[in-house]
XYZ file of C-alpha atoms in Angstrom:
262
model
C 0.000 0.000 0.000
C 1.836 3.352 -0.863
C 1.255 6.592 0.598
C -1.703 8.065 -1.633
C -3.570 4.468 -0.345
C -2.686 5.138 3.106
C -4.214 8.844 3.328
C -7.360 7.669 1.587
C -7.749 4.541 3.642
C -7.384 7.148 6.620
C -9.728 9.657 5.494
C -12.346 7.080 4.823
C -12.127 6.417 8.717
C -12.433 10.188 9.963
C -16.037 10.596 11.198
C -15.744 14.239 10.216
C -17.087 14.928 6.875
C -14.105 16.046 4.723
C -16.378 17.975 2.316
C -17.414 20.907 4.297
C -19.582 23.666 3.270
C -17.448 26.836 4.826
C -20.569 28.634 4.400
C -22.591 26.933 5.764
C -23.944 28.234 9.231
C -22.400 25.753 11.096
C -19.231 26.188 9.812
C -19.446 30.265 10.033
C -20.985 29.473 13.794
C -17.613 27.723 14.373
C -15.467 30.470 12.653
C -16.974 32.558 15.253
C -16.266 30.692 18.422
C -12.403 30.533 17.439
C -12.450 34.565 16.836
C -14.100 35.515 19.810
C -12.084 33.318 21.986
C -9.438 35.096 24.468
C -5.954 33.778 23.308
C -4.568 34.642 26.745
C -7.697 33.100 28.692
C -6.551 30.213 31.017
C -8.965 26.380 31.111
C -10.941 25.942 34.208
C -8.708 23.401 36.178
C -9.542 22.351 39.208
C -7.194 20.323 41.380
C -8.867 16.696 42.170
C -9.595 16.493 45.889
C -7.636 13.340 47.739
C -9.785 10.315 47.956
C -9.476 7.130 49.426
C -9.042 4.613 47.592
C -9.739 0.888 47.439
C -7.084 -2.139 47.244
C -8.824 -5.262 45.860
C -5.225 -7.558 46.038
C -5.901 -10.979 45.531
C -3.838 -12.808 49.010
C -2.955 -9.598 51.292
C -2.931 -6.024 52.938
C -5.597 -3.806 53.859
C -8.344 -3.583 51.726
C -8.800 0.305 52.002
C -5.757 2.530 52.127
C -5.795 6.437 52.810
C -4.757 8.073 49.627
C -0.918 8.413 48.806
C -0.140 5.048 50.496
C 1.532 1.790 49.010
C 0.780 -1.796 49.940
C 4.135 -4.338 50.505
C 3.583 -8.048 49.634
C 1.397 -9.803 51.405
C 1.908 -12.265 54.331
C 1.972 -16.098 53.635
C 4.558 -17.684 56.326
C 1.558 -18.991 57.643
C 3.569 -19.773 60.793
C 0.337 -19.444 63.295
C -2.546 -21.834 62.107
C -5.803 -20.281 62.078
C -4.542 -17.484 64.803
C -4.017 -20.111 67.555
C -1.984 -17.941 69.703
C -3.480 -14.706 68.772
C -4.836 -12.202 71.714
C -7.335 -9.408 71.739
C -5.575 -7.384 73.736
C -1.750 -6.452 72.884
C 1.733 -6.826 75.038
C 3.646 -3.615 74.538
C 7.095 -4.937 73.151
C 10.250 -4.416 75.506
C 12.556 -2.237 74.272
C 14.981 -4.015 72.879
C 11.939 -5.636 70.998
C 10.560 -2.228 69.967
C 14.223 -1.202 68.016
C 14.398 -4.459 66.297
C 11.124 -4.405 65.070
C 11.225 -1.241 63.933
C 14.687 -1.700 61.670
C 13.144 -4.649 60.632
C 10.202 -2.404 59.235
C 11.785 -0.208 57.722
C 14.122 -2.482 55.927
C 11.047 -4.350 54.843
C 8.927 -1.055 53.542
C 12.699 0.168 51.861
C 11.986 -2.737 49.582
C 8.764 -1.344 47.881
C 8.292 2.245 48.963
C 8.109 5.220 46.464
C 11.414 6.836 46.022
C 10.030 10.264 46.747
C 9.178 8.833 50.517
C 12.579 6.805 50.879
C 13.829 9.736 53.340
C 10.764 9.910 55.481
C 10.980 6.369 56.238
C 14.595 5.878 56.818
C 13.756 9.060 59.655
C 10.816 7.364 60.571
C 10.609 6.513 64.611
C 8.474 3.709 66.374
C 5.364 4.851 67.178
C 3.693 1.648 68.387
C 5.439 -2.228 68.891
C 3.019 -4.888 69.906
C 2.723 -8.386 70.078
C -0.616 -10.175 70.256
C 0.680 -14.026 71.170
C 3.232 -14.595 67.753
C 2.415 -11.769 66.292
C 4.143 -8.373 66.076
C 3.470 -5.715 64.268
C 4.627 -2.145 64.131
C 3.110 1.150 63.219
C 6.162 4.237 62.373
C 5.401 7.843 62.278
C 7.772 10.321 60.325
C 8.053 13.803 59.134
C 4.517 15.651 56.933
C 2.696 12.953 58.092
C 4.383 10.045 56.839
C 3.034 6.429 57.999
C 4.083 2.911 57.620
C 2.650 -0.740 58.984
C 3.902 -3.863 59.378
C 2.353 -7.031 60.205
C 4.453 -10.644 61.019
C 3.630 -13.567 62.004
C 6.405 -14.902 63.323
C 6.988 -17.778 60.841
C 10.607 -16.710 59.145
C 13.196 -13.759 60.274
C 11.153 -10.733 61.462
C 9.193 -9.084 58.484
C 11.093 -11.340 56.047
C 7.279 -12.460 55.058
C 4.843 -10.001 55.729
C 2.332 -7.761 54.506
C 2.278 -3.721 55.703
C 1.595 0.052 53.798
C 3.415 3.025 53.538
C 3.346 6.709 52.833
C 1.634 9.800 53.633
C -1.844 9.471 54.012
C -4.421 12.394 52.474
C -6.321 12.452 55.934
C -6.388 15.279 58.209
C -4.920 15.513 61.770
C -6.572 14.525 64.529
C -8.577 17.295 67.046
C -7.046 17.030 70.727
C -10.257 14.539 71.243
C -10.002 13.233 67.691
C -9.357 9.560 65.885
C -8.264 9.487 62.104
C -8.311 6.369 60.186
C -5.321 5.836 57.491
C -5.858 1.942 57.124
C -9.132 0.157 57.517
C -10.404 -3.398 55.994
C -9.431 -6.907 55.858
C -6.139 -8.398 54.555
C -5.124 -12.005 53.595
C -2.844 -14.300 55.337
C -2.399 -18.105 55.394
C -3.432 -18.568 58.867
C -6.787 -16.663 56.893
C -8.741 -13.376 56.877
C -8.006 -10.904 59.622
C -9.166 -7.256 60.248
C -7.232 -4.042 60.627
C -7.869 -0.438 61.649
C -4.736 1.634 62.246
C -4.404 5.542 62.189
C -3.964 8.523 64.660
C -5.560 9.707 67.595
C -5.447 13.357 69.508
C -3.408 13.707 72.555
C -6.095 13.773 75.028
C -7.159 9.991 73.683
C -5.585 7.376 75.636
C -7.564 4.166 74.603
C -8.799 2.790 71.582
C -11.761 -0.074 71.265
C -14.055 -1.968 68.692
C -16.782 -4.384 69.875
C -16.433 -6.798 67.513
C -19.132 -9.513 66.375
C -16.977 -12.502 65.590
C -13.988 -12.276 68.792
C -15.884 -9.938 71.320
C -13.823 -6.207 72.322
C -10.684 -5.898 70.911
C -8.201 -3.338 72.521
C -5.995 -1.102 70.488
C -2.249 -0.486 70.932
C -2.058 3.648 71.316
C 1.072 5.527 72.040
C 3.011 8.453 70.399
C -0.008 9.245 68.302
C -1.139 6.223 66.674
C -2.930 3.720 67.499
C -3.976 0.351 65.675
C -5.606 -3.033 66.127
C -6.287 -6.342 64.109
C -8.286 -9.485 64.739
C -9.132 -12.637 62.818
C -11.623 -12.842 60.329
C -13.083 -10.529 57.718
C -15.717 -8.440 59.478
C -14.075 -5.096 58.465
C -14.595 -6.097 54.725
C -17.126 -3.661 54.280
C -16.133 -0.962 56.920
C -14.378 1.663 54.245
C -18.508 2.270 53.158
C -20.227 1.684 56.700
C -17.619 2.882 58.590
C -16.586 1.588 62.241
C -17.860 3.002 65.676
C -14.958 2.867 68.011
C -14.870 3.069 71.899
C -12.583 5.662 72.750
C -11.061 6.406 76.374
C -9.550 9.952 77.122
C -7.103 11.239 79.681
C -9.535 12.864 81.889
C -10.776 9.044 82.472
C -14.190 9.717 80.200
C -15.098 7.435 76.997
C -17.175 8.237 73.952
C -17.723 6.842 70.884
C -17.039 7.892 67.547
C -17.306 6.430 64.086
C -14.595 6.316 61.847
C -13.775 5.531 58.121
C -12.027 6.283 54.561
């Protein structure tokens, strides 16, 4: 085919009609829009607002992320069968515990975090350590609001199989009384489904709760600003729509309740 074929072949295909009238009126009406129009006149461009959005991964992490996160690899040690020595409410690791864990982390997140946040994380301190029975799993807080998670089971060298996120979420801060959710949903793991909320709390809140249907209350980890819990089972699967109500204790020794969500 030479080239006379080709720009036939092509025109053939344009659903403009290449025989237009230019006077016809709605060729003169176009002529008109073009001469009126203010060279120097800027488009209407809005900037998109920050949304959450949704993770649908296929064996791991949290299905509902706060915008401007990434999700690591998912967990599949499976060195706790069906969350045998899991606990709903946390041990605070030792220190010693709390400094390994957290290199551990961040060596774990280094391997698929955005460039861009590379420098947060490596500044990134511990925020919250816990284990609940095998289980450890770590929550850092860095600089503009930068975030990362990591869960373990215990099965292979600490967070050598895991499943976490990391970044700066597009959530606002938390009032003095306040509780922010960055991660909420259900992740993946071999041991099965388990549930995760994780985020930050104001400095007057001092306990964190949900009343769950499937395991009874489950007790948060909160210190330093953060707080987060996990259980077995997938009864957060729908949460980033319904949103959660959480129990929430406060220095003064009063509770409330608040729902939360993405």
């Amino acid at each position: 085919m030479n080239r006379t074929d080709t720009d036939t072949l092509l025109r053939t295909l344009d659903v403009a009609d290449p025989h237009v009238d230019p006077r016809s009126p709605r060729a003169r009406a176009a002529m008109q829009r073009i001469v009126q129009t203010d060279p120097d006149a800027r488009p209407d461009v809005r900037a998109a607002r920050p949304r959450a959005r949704r993770l649908a991964l296929a064996a791991g992490a949290v299905a509902a992320l706060a915008a401007g996160a990434v999700v690591v690899p998912s967990l599949v040690g499976g060195g706790d069968a069906a969350y045998a020595t899991w606990t709903a409410t946390p041990t605070e690791a030792t220190v010693v515990q709390r400094a390994d864990a957290g290199e551990a982390c961040r060596d774990a997140l280094a391997r698929s975090i955005a460039p861009a946040d590379a420098d947060a994380l490596a500044g990134a301190s511990v925020a919250v350590a816990e284990q609940r029975g095998t289980w450890t799993t770590v929550v850092l807080a860095g600089d503009g609001g930068f975030g990362g998670l990591c869960v373990d089971d215990g099965s292979a060298g600490l967070f050598d199989s895991m499943f976490g996120s990391a970044g700066v979420a597009a959530v606002p801060a938390p009032s003095a009384r306040g509780v922010v959710v960055t991660d909420l949903g259900t992740g993946s793991t071999s041991a099965g489904d388990l549930s995760l909320v994780a985020g930050s709390v104001g400095d007057e809140v001092t306990g964190v709760r949900l009343r769950t249907a499937g395991v009874g209350d489950v007790d948060a980890s909160v210190r330093d600003g953060r707080f987060v819990l996990w259980f077995p089972g997938d009864e957060l699967r729908d949460a980033n729509a319904q949103g959660v109500e959480l129990d929430v204790t406060y220095a003064d020794g009063s509770t409330g309740a608040v729902t939360v969500g993405l």
